[in-house]
PDB file of C-alpha atoms and ligand atoms in Angstrom:
ATOM      1  CA  UNK A   1       8.770  43.482  -7.027  1.00  0.00           C
ATOM      2  CA  UNK A   2      12.044  41.787  -7.935  1.00  0.00           C
ATOM      3  CA  UNK A   3      13.994  43.052 -10.943  1.00  0.00           C
ATOM      4  CA  UNK A   4      15.063  40.677 -13.709  1.00  0.00           C
ATOM      5  CA  UNK A   5      16.972  42.544 -16.394  1.00  0.00           C
ATOM      6  CA  UNK A   6      17.506  40.293 -19.407  1.00  0.00           C
ATOM      7  CA  UNK A   7      19.872  42.825 -20.959  1.00  0.00           C
ATOM      8  CA  UNK A   8      23.590  43.095 -21.643  1.00  0.00           C
ATOM      9  CA  UNK A   9      23.748  46.717 -20.446  1.00  0.00           C
ATOM     10  CA  UNK A  10      21.512  47.493 -17.441  1.00  0.00           C
ATOM     11  CA  UNK A  11      23.222  49.868 -15.050  1.00  0.00           C
ATOM     12  CA  UNK A  12      23.194  47.662 -11.953  1.00  0.00           C
ATOM     13  CA  UNK A  13      23.334  44.116 -13.258  1.00  0.00           C
ATOM     14  CA  UNK A  14      23.840  44.325 -17.031  1.00  0.00           C
ATOM     15  CA  UNK A  15      24.751  40.952 -18.518  1.00  0.00           C
ATOM     16  CA  UNK A  16      24.344  38.998 -15.281  1.00  0.00           C
ATOM     17  CA  UNK A  17      21.033  37.362 -16.244  1.00  0.00           C
ATOM     18  CA  UNK A  18      21.312  37.691 -20.026  1.00  0.00           C
ATOM     19  CA  UNK A  19      21.490  33.922 -20.667  1.00  0.00           C
ATOM     20  CA  UNK A  20      18.145  32.096 -20.523  1.00  0.00           C
ATOM     21  CA  UNK A  21      19.044  29.588 -17.798  1.00  0.00           C
ATOM     22  CA  UNK A  22      20.501  32.220 -15.528  1.00  0.00           C
ATOM     23  CA  UNK A  23      17.505  34.498 -16.021  1.00  0.00           C
ATOM     24  CA  UNK A  24      14.970  31.804 -15.138  1.00  0.00           C
ATOM     25  CA  UNK A  25      17.010  30.627 -12.155  1.00  0.00           C
ATOM     26  CA  UNK A  26      17.386  34.186 -10.857  1.00  0.00           C
ATOM     27  CA  UNK A  27      13.638  34.841 -11.183  1.00  0.00           C
ATOM     28  CA  UNK A  28      12.951  31.779  -9.057  1.00  0.00           C
ATOM     29  CA  UNK A  29      15.399  33.037  -6.435  1.00  0.00           C
ATOM     30  CA  UNK A  30      13.662  36.436  -6.381  1.00  0.00           C
ATOM     31  CA  UNK A  31      10.269  34.778  -5.870  1.00  0.00           C
ATOM     32  CA  UNK A  32      11.616  32.485  -3.146  1.00  0.00           C
ATOM     33  CA  UNK A  33      13.174  35.438  -1.363  1.00  0.00           C
ATOM     34  CA  UNK A  34       9.818  37.164  -1.140  1.00  0.00           C
ATOM     35  CA  UNK A  35       9.092  39.005  -4.384  1.00  0.00           C
ATOM     36  CA  UNK A  36       5.346  38.977  -5.116  1.00  0.00           C
ATOM     37  CA  UNK A  37       6.022  40.010  -8.713  1.00  0.00           C
ATOM     38  CA  UNK A  38       9.060  39.530 -10.967  1.00  0.00           C
ATOM     39  CA  UNK A  39       9.590  42.473 -13.349  1.00  0.00           C
ATOM     40  CA  UNK A  40      11.173  41.204 -16.583  1.00  0.00           C
ATOM     41  CA  UNK A  41      12.859  43.805 -18.762  1.00  0.00           C
ATOM     42  CA  UNK A  42      14.675  43.465 -22.085  1.00  0.00           C
ATOM     43  CA  UNK A  43      15.546  47.104 -22.745  1.00  0.00           C
ATOM     44  CA  UNK A  44      17.749  49.141 -20.454  1.00  0.00           C
ATOM     45  CA  UNK A  45      16.441  52.606 -19.599  1.00  0.00           C
ATOM     46  CA  UNK A  46      19.598  53.696 -17.791  1.00  0.00           C
ATOM     47  CA  UNK A  47      20.760  57.238 -18.606  1.00  0.00           C
ATOM     48  CA  UNK A  48      22.280  57.246 -22.097  1.00  0.00           C
ATOM     49  CA  UNK A  49      20.826  53.869 -23.108  1.00  0.00           C
ATOM     50  CA  UNK A  50      19.977  53.380 -26.772  1.00  0.00           C
ATOM     51  CA  UNK A  51      16.562  51.956 -27.771  1.00  0.00           C
ATOM     52  CA  UNK A  52      16.387  48.210 -28.516  1.00  0.00           C
ATOM     53  CA  UNK A  53      14.561  47.007 -31.689  1.00  0.00           C
ATOM     54  CA  UNK A  54      11.296  45.209 -30.970  1.00  0.00           C
ATOM     55  CA  UNK A  55      12.425  41.811 -32.332  1.00  0.00           C
ATOM     56  CA  UNK A  56      15.519  41.903 -30.147  1.00  0.00           C
ATOM     57  CA  UNK A  57      13.509  42.821 -27.040  1.00  0.00           C
ATOM     58  CA  UNK A  58      11.010  40.016 -27.761  1.00  0.00           C
ATOM     59  CA  UNK A  59      13.816  37.511 -28.187  1.00  0.00           C
ATOM     60  CA  UNK A  60      15.197  38.449 -24.775  1.00  0.00           C
ATOM     61  CA  UNK A  61      12.044  38.444 -22.658  1.00  0.00           C
ATOM     62  CA  UNK A  62       9.470  36.047 -24.147  1.00  0.00           C
ATOM     63  CA  UNK A  63      11.364  32.754 -23.617  1.00  0.00           C
ATOM     64  CA  UNK A  64      12.095  33.783 -20.034  1.00  0.00           C
ATOM     65  CA  UNK A  65       8.448  34.633 -19.318  1.00  0.00           C
ATOM     66  CA  UNK A  66       7.374  31.319 -20.846  1.00  0.00           C
ATOM     67  CA  UNK A  67       9.907  29.559 -18.640  1.00  0.00           C
ATOM     68  CA  UNK A  68       8.478  31.134 -15.496  1.00  0.00           C
ATOM     69  CA  UNK A  69       5.019  29.625 -15.441  1.00  0.00           C
ATOM     70  CA  UNK A  70       3.622  29.988 -11.965  1.00  0.00           C
ATOM     71  CA  UNK A  71       5.321  33.224 -10.908  1.00  0.00           C
ATOM     72  CA  UNK A  72       3.500  36.545 -11.137  1.00  0.00           C
ATOM     73  CA  UNK A  73       5.191  38.357 -14.023  1.00  0.00           C
ATOM     74  CA  UNK A  74       5.450  42.027 -14.897  1.00  0.00           C
ATOM     75  CA  UNK A  75       6.856  43.129 -18.239  1.00  0.00           C
ATOM     76  CA  UNK A  76       8.968  46.296 -18.140  1.00  0.00           C
ATOM     77  CA  UNK A  77       8.397  47.695 -21.615  1.00  0.00           C
ATOM     78  CA  UNK A  78       7.185  50.786 -23.398  1.00  0.00           C
ATOM     79  CA  UNK A  79       6.306  48.840 -26.571  1.00  0.00           C
ATOM     80  CA  UNK A  80       2.796  47.556 -27.247  1.00  0.00           C
ATOM     81  CA  UNK A  81       4.081  44.649 -29.371  1.00  0.00           C
ATOM     82  CA  UNK A  82       6.272  43.440 -26.501  1.00  0.00           C
ATOM     83  CA  UNK A  83       3.476  43.843 -23.948  1.00  0.00           C
ATOM     84  CA  UNK A  84       1.092  41.850 -26.160  1.00  0.00           C
ATOM     85  CA  UNK A  85       3.421  38.884 -26.554  1.00  0.00           C
ATOM     86  CA  UNK A  86       4.441  39.053 -22.902  1.00  0.00           C
ATOM     87  CA  UNK A  87       0.808  38.848 -21.763  1.00  0.00           C
ATOM     88  CA  UNK A  88       0.186  35.943 -24.169  1.00  0.00           C
ATOM     89  CA  UNK A  89       3.212  34.266 -22.568  1.00  0.00           C
ATOM     90  CA  UNK A  90       1.849  34.770 -19.026  1.00  0.00           C
ATOM     91  CA  UNK A  91       2.607  38.309 -17.823  1.00  0.00           C
ATOM     92  CA  UNK A  92      -0.218  40.073 -15.979  1.00  0.00           C
ATOM     93  CA  UNK A  93       1.416  43.388 -15.117  1.00  0.00           C
ATOM     94  CA  UNK A  94       2.622  46.117 -17.499  1.00  0.00           C
ATOM     95  CA  UNK A  95       5.359  48.405 -16.178  1.00  0.00           C
ATOM     96  CA  UNK A  96       5.629  51.248 -18.690  1.00  0.00           C
ATOM     97  CA  UNK A  97       8.255  53.897 -17.887  1.00  0.00           C
ATOM     98  CA  UNK A  98       6.628  56.186 -20.478  1.00  0.00           C
ATOM     99  CA  UNK A  99       3.193  55.946 -18.818  1.00  0.00           C
ATOM    100  CA  UNK A 100       1.517  54.943 -22.131  1.00  0.00           C
ATOM    101  CA  UNK A 101       3.043  57.888 -24.028  1.00  0.00           C
ATOM    102  CA  UNK A 102       5.346  55.832 -26.243  1.00  0.00           C
ATOM    103  CA  UNK A 103       2.488  53.613 -27.464  1.00  0.00           C
ATOM    104  CA  UNK A 104      -0.852  55.255 -26.618  1.00  0.00           C
ATOM    105  CA  UNK A 105      -2.761  52.061 -27.521  1.00  0.00           C
ATOM    106  CA  UNK A 106      -1.120  50.421 -24.515  1.00  0.00           C
ATOM    107  CA  UNK A 107      -3.918  51.891 -22.333  1.00  0.00           C
ATOM    108  CA  UNK A 108      -6.705  50.080 -24.208  1.00  0.00           C
ATOM    109  CA  UNK A 109      -4.661  46.896 -24.300  1.00  0.00           C
ATOM    110  CA  UNK A 110      -4.138  46.928 -20.515  1.00  0.00           C
ATOM    111  CA  UNK A 111      -7.876  47.506 -20.053  1.00  0.00           C
ATOM    112  CA  UNK A 112      -8.893  44.704 -22.469  1.00  0.00           C
ATOM    113  CA  UNK A 113      -6.507  42.145 -21.007  1.00  0.00           C
ATOM    114  CA  UNK A 114      -7.356  43.152 -17.400  1.00  0.00           C
ATOM    115  CA  UNK A 115      -3.720  43.707 -16.495  1.00  0.00           C
ATOM    116  CA  UNK A 116      -2.345  45.738 -13.623  1.00  0.00           C
ATOM    117  CA  UNK A 117       0.000  48.529 -14.621  1.00  0.00           C
ATOM    118  CA  UNK A 118       2.529  51.039 -13.412  1.00  0.00           C
ATOM    119  CA  UNK A 119       2.682  54.512 -14.961  1.00  0.00           C
ATOM    120  CA  UNK A 120       5.993  56.287 -14.367  1.00  0.00           C
ATOM    121  CA  UNK A 121       7.156  59.874 -14.720  1.00  0.00           C
ATOM    122  CA  UNK A 122      10.179  60.504 -16.938  1.00  0.00           C
ATOM    123  CA  UNK A 123      11.413  63.857 -18.197  1.00  0.00           C
ATOM    124  CA  UNK A 124      12.616  63.426 -21.786  1.00  0.00           C
ATOM    125  CA  UNK A 125      13.948  60.041 -22.937  1.00  0.00           C
ATOM    126  CA  UNK A 126      16.671  57.779 -21.540  1.00  0.00           C
ATOM    127  CA  UNK A 127      19.321  58.841 -24.052  1.00  0.00           C
ATOM    128  CA  UNK A 128      19.264  62.470 -22.907  1.00  0.00           C
ATOM    129  CA  UNK A 129      17.210  62.642 -19.711  1.00  0.00           C
ATOM    130  CA  UNK A 130      20.107  63.382 -17.370  1.00  0.00           C
ATOM    131  CA  UNK A 131      21.389  66.313 -19.461  1.00  0.00           C
ATOM    132  CA  UNK A 132      20.531  69.194 -17.141  1.00  0.00           C
ATOM    133  CA  UNK A 133      16.937  68.327 -16.141  1.00  0.00           C
ATOM    134  CA  UNK A 134      14.971  71.367 -14.902  1.00  0.00           C
ATOM    135  CA  UNK A 135      11.656  71.944 -13.166  1.00  0.00           C
ATOM    136  CA  UNK A 136      10.013  74.996 -11.585  1.00  0.00           C
ATOM    137  CA  UNK A 137       8.482  72.769  -8.898  1.00  0.00           C
ATOM    138  CA  UNK A 138       9.436  69.125  -9.338  1.00  0.00           C
ATOM    139  CA  UNK A 139       6.867  67.745  -6.882  1.00  0.00           C
ATOM    140  CA  UNK A 140       3.929  69.686  -8.336  1.00  0.00           C
ATOM    141  CA  UNK A 141       4.951  68.854 -11.920  1.00  0.00           C
ATOM    142  CA  UNK A 142       5.382  65.133 -11.268  1.00  0.00           C
ATOM    143  CA  UNK A 143       2.147  65.077  -9.268  1.00  0.00           C
ATOM    144  CA  UNK A 144       0.105  66.669 -12.058  1.00  0.00           C
ATOM    145  CA  UNK A 145       1.732  64.458 -14.705  1.00  0.00           C
ATOM    146  CA  UNK A 146       0.862  61.291 -12.764  1.00  0.00           C
ATOM    147  CA  UNK A 147      -2.700  62.482 -12.136  1.00  0.00           C
ATOM    148  CA  UNK A 148      -3.133  63.206 -15.846  1.00  0.00           C
ATOM    149  CA  UNK A 149      -1.696  59.845 -16.968  1.00  0.00           C
ATOM    150  CA  UNK A 150      -3.939  57.997 -14.502  1.00  0.00           C
ATOM    151  CA  UNK A 151      -6.959  59.774 -16.034  1.00  0.00           C
ATOM    152  CA  UNK A 152      -5.838  58.693 -19.526  1.00  0.00           C
ATOM    153  CA  UNK A 153      -5.664  55.084 -18.344  1.00  0.00           C
ATOM    154  CA  UNK A 154      -9.030  55.272 -16.579  1.00  0.00           C
ATOM    155  CA  UNK A 155     -10.634  56.846 -19.672  1.00  0.00           C
ATOM    156  CA  UNK A 156      -9.356  53.872 -21.700  1.00  0.00           C
ATOM    157  CA  UNK A 157     -11.096  51.499 -19.282  1.00  0.00           C
ATOM    158  CA  UNK A 158      -8.349  50.550 -16.798  1.00  0.00           C
ATOM    159  CA  UNK A 159      -9.902  50.322 -13.314  1.00  0.00           C
ATOM    160  CA  UNK A 160      -8.249  52.817 -10.965  1.00  0.00           C
ATOM    161  CA  UNK A 161      -7.309  50.120  -8.467  1.00  0.00           C
ATOM    162  CA  UNK A 162      -5.203  48.406 -11.146  1.00  0.00           C
ATOM    163  CA  UNK A 163      -2.979  51.476 -11.603  1.00  0.00           C
ATOM    164  CA  UNK A 164       0.206  52.192  -9.630  1.00  0.00           C
ATOM    165  CA  UNK A 165       1.975  55.526 -10.083  1.00  0.00           C
ATOM    166  CA  UNK A 166       5.721  56.058  -9.906  1.00  0.00           C
ATOM    167  CA  UNK A 167       7.597  59.377  -9.652  1.00  0.00           C
ATOM    168  CA  UNK A 168      10.479  57.833 -11.642  1.00  0.00           C
ATOM    169  CA  UNK A 169      13.498  58.286  -9.401  1.00  0.00           C
ATOM    170  CA  UNK A 170      16.543  59.024 -11.585  1.00  0.00           C
ATOM    171  CA  UNK A 171      14.554  59.540 -14.789  1.00  0.00           C
ATOM    172  CA  UNK A 172      15.400  63.122 -15.748  1.00  0.00           C
ATOM    173  CA  UNK A 173      16.142  64.199 -12.175  1.00  0.00           C
ATOM    174  CA  UNK A 174      19.049  65.635 -10.242  1.00  0.00           C
ATOM    175  CA  UNK A 175      19.901  64.505  -6.718  1.00  0.00           C
ATOM    176  CA  UNK A 176      17.877  67.439  -5.343  1.00  0.00           C
ATOM    177  CA  UNK A 177      14.878  66.477  -7.497  1.00  0.00           C
ATOM    178  CA  UNK A 178      15.044  62.845  -6.337  1.00  0.00           C
ATOM    179  CA  UNK A 179      15.247  63.859  -2.680  1.00  0.00           C
ATOM    180  CA  UNK A 180      12.370  66.344  -3.019  1.00  0.00           C
ATOM    181  CA  UNK A 181      10.181  63.633  -4.578  1.00  0.00           C
ATOM    182  CA  UNK A 182      11.047  61.068  -1.922  1.00  0.00           C
ATOM    183  CA  UNK A 183      10.255  63.567   0.842  1.00  0.00           C
ATOM    184  CA  UNK A 184       6.915  64.256  -0.849  1.00  0.00           C
ATOM    185  CA  UNK A 185       5.764  60.622  -0.963  1.00  0.00           C
ATOM    186  CA  UNK A 186       2.939  61.111   1.575  1.00  0.00           C
ATOM    187  CA  UNK A 187       1.587  63.860  -0.703  1.00  0.00           C
ATOM    188  CA  UNK A 188       2.021  61.803  -3.893  1.00  0.00           C
ATOM    189  CA  UNK A 189       0.400  58.784  -2.220  1.00  0.00           C
ATOM    190  CA  UNK A 190      -2.873  60.719  -2.185  1.00  0.00           C
ATOM    191  CA  UNK A 191      -3.007  60.115  -5.974  1.00  0.00           C
ATOM    192  CA  UNK A 192      -3.221  56.326  -5.565  1.00  0.00           C
ATOM    193  CA  UNK A 193      -0.954  53.340  -4.915  1.00  0.00           C
ATOM    194  CA  UNK A 194       2.703  54.246  -5.444  1.00  0.00           C
ATOM    195  CA  UNK A 195       5.531  52.168  -6.903  1.00  0.00           C
ATOM    196  CA  UNK A 196       9.108  53.259  -6.144  1.00  0.00           C
ATOM    197  CA  UNK A 197      12.318  52.193  -7.824  1.00  0.00           C
ATOM    198  CA  UNK A 198      15.325  53.427  -5.873  1.00  0.00           C
ATOM    199  CA  UNK A 199      17.335  50.188  -5.931  1.00  0.00           C
ATOM    200  CA  UNK A 200      21.096  50.644  -6.512  1.00  0.00           C
ATOM    201  CA  UNK A 201      20.490  53.933  -8.308  1.00  0.00           C
ATOM    202  CA  UNK A 202      23.074  56.605  -9.052  1.00  0.00           C
ATOM    203  CA  UNK A 203      21.765  59.069  -6.444  1.00  0.00           C
ATOM    204  CA  UNK A 204      22.571  56.489  -3.745  1.00  0.00           C
ATOM    205  CA  UNK A 205      26.123  56.363  -5.095  1.00  0.00           C
ATOM    206  CA  UNK A 206      26.312  60.142  -4.850  1.00  0.00           C
ATOM    207  CA  UNK A 207      25.087  60.074  -1.242  1.00  0.00           C
ATOM    208  CA  UNK A 208      27.360  57.255  -0.081  1.00  0.00           C
ATOM    209  CA  UNK A 209      30.383  57.388  -2.370  1.00  0.00           C
ATOM    210  CA  UNK A 210      29.674  53.826  -3.558  1.00  0.00           C
ATOM    211  CA  UNK A 211      30.699  53.921  -7.202  1.00  0.00           C
ATOM    212  CA  UNK A 212      29.765  50.312  -7.993  1.00  0.00           C
ATOM    213  CA  UNK A 213      26.020  49.741  -8.229  1.00  0.00           C
ATOM    214  CA  UNK A 214      26.225  46.296  -6.555  1.00  0.00           C
ATOM    215  CA  UNK A 215      27.825  47.968  -3.503  1.00  0.00           C
ATOM    216  CA  UNK A 216      24.699  50.068  -2.924  1.00  0.00           C
ATOM    217  CA  UNK A 217      22.621  47.342  -1.252  1.00  0.00           C
ATOM    218  CA  UNK A 218      22.618  48.882   2.243  1.00  0.00           C
ATOM    219  CA  UNK A 219      21.837  52.299   0.794  1.00  0.00           C
ATOM    220  CA  UNK A 220      19.046  50.757  -1.276  1.00  0.00           C
ATOM    221  CA  UNK A 221      17.494  49.066   1.738  1.00  0.00           C
ATOM    222  CA  UNK A 222      17.601  52.325   3.726  1.00  0.00           C
ATOM    223  CA  UNK A 223      15.910  54.146   0.854  1.00  0.00           C
ATOM    224  CA  UNK A 224      13.334  51.363   0.429  1.00  0.00           C
ATOM    225  CA  UNK A 225      12.374  51.614   4.106  1.00  0.00           C
ATOM    226  CA  UNK A 226      11.993  55.379   3.771  1.00  0.00           C
ATOM    227  CA  UNK A 227       9.713  54.806   0.753  1.00  0.00           C
ATOM    228  CA  UNK A 228       7.663  52.274   2.680  1.00  0.00           C
ATOM    229  CA  UNK A 229       7.204  54.729   5.542  1.00  0.00           C
ATOM    230  CA  UNK A 230       6.257  57.406   3.030  1.00  0.00           C
ATOM    231  CA  UNK A 231       3.391  55.252   1.776  1.00  0.00           C
ATOM    232  CA  UNK A 232       4.892  53.274  -1.123  1.00  0.00           C
ATOM    233  CA  UNK A 233       2.779  50.294  -2.060  1.00  0.00           C
ATOM    234  CA  UNK A 234       5.287  48.485  -4.305  1.00  0.00           C
ATOM    235  CA  UNK A 235       9.086  48.529  -4.132  1.00  0.00           C
ATOM    236  CA  UNK A 236      10.999  47.580  -7.275  1.00  0.00           C
ATOM    237  CA  UNK A 237      14.299  46.106  -6.055  1.00  0.00           C
ATOM    238  CA  UNK A 238      17.314  44.085  -7.143  1.00  0.00           C
ATOM    239  CA  UNK A 239      18.013  42.775  -3.632  1.00  0.00           C
ATOM    240  CA  UNK A 240      14.788  41.120  -2.545  1.00  0.00           C
ATOM    241  CA  UNK A 241      16.023  39.289   0.506  1.00  0.00           C
ATOM    242  CA  UNK A 242      17.688  42.198   2.334  1.00  0.00           C
ATOM    243  CA  UNK A 243      14.682  44.396   1.534  1.00  0.00           C
ATOM    244  CA  UNK A 244      12.171  41.783   2.702  1.00  0.00           C
ATOM    245  CA  UNK A 245      14.154  41.264   5.933  1.00  0.00           C
ATOM    246  CA  UNK A 246      14.249  45.000   6.642  1.00  0.00           C
ATOM    247  CA  UNK A 247      10.522  45.328   5.962  1.00  0.00           C
ATOM    248  CA  UNK A 248       9.740  42.388   8.256  1.00  0.00           C
ATOM    249  CA  UNK A 249      11.561  44.117  11.116  1.00  0.00           C
ATOM    250  CA  UNK A 250      10.002  47.495  10.341  1.00  0.00           C
ATOM    251  CA  UNK A 251       6.500  46.038  10.231  1.00  0.00           C
ATOM    252  CA  UNK A 252       6.984  44.103  13.450  1.00  0.00           C
ATOM    253  CA  UNK A 253       8.188  47.265  15.198  1.00  0.00           C
ATOM    254  CA  UNK A 254       5.174  49.135  13.888  1.00  0.00           C
ATOM    255  CA  UNK A 255       2.962  46.333  15.154  1.00  0.00           C
ATOM    256  CA  UNK A 256       1.506  45.497  11.732  1.00  0.00           C
ATOM    257  CA  UNK A 257       3.065  42.060  11.312  1.00  0.00           C
TER     258      UNK A 257
HETATM  259  N1  HH2 B   1      13.770  51.989 -12.960  1.00  0.00           N
HETATM  260  C1  HH2 B   1      14.391  51.294 -13.935  1.00  0.00           C
HETATM  261  C2  HH2 B   1      13.673  50.525 -14.852  1.00  0.00           C
HETATM  262  N2  HH2 B   1      12.325  50.434 -14.769  1.00  0.00           N
HETATM  263  N3  HH2 B   1      10.302  50.997 -13.685  1.00  0.00           N
HETATM  264  C3  HH2 B   1       9.657  51.675 -12.726  1.00  0.00           C
HETATM  265  N4  HH2 B   1       8.319  51.598 -12.621  1.00  0.00           N
HETATM  266  N5  HH2 B   1      10.335  52.465 -11.820  1.00  0.00           N
HETATM  267  C4  HH2 B   1      11.686  52.604 -11.850  1.00  0.00           C
HETATM  268  O1  HH2 B   1      12.229  53.357 -11.015  1.00  0.00           O
HETATM  269  C5  HH2 B   1      12.408  51.909 -12.875  1.00  0.00           C
HETATM  270  C6  HH2 B   1      11.669  51.099 -13.786  1.00  0.00           C
HETATM  271  C7  HH2 B   1      15.889  51.362 -14.015  1.00  0.00           C
HETATM  272  O2  HH2 B   1      16.448  50.343 -13.264  1.00  0.00           O
HETATM  273  P1  HH2 B   1      16.995  48.940 -13.832  1.00  0.00           P
HETATM  274  O3  HH2 B   1      15.891  48.127 -14.416  1.00  0.00           O
HETATM  275  O4  HH2 B   1      17.751  48.272 -12.746  1.00  0.00           O
HETATM  276  O5  HH2 B   1      18.043  49.316 -14.931  1.00  0.00           O
HETATM  277  P2  HH2 B   1      17.966  49.401 -16.508  1.00  0.00           P
HETATM  278  O6  HH2 B   1      16.886  50.348 -16.889  1.00  0.00           O
HETATM  279  O7  HH2 B   1      19.345  49.892 -16.870  1.00  0.00           O
HETATM  280  O8  HH2 B   1      17.681  48.030 -17.024  1.00  0.00           O
END
């Protein structure tokens, strides 16, 4: 899954693809480089980010989705109104970082429109989530949250095979929490298909000393490979080509490609 942030303020690429032409061109590059799905987002969820009004979010993402006919599109939103218009415009995948908690009717909508979806764990909300997050047992708590949210989706009529689960790396988590979750991927994968978003994230900067998000490509690829080996089904990445190249080598060495 290639990331297309149509925002002025995303942590890794804010403003880069904010203009319509650049956004559409970048999405085509992501698809050409090997992304099966392009994840279009119009609201940053980086730590400290402020919510974006629905009309503003619609104005950012809908023209871009309409301009991408042909590509498989995911909409990264927590708002039902945005998901509805995005699906009308051609999106078939709903990536909701609140796991249908922000807009509970999202579950029925995803079922009715036969979309695929990703349900992610987040502690708190983006504005405050990195203010001293605490867990007794981060792996057990994220695991039971994801299991519960999957049941909510299934109860609303979403077929289980259409649901990916995501531990939400960096969403209300310290470095130790992120590492514990990544080490526990084989355990979490027993819940169902996993999506992982580690690309260019802060914890990689902490581990490597790379302060600038765009300088975290090598670290991101290393983390993506670790996720793949841990059982991740979908990798949400900014740098499709380096990730696809690394996966091609990994799979050849494993004898699966
Ligand atoms: N991370 C971000 C946004 N959406 N969705 C899922 N399922 N998993 C993630 O880990 C995830 C996500 C944050 O990354 P990015 O889109 O690059 O930045 P921003 O939220 O600042 O736009």
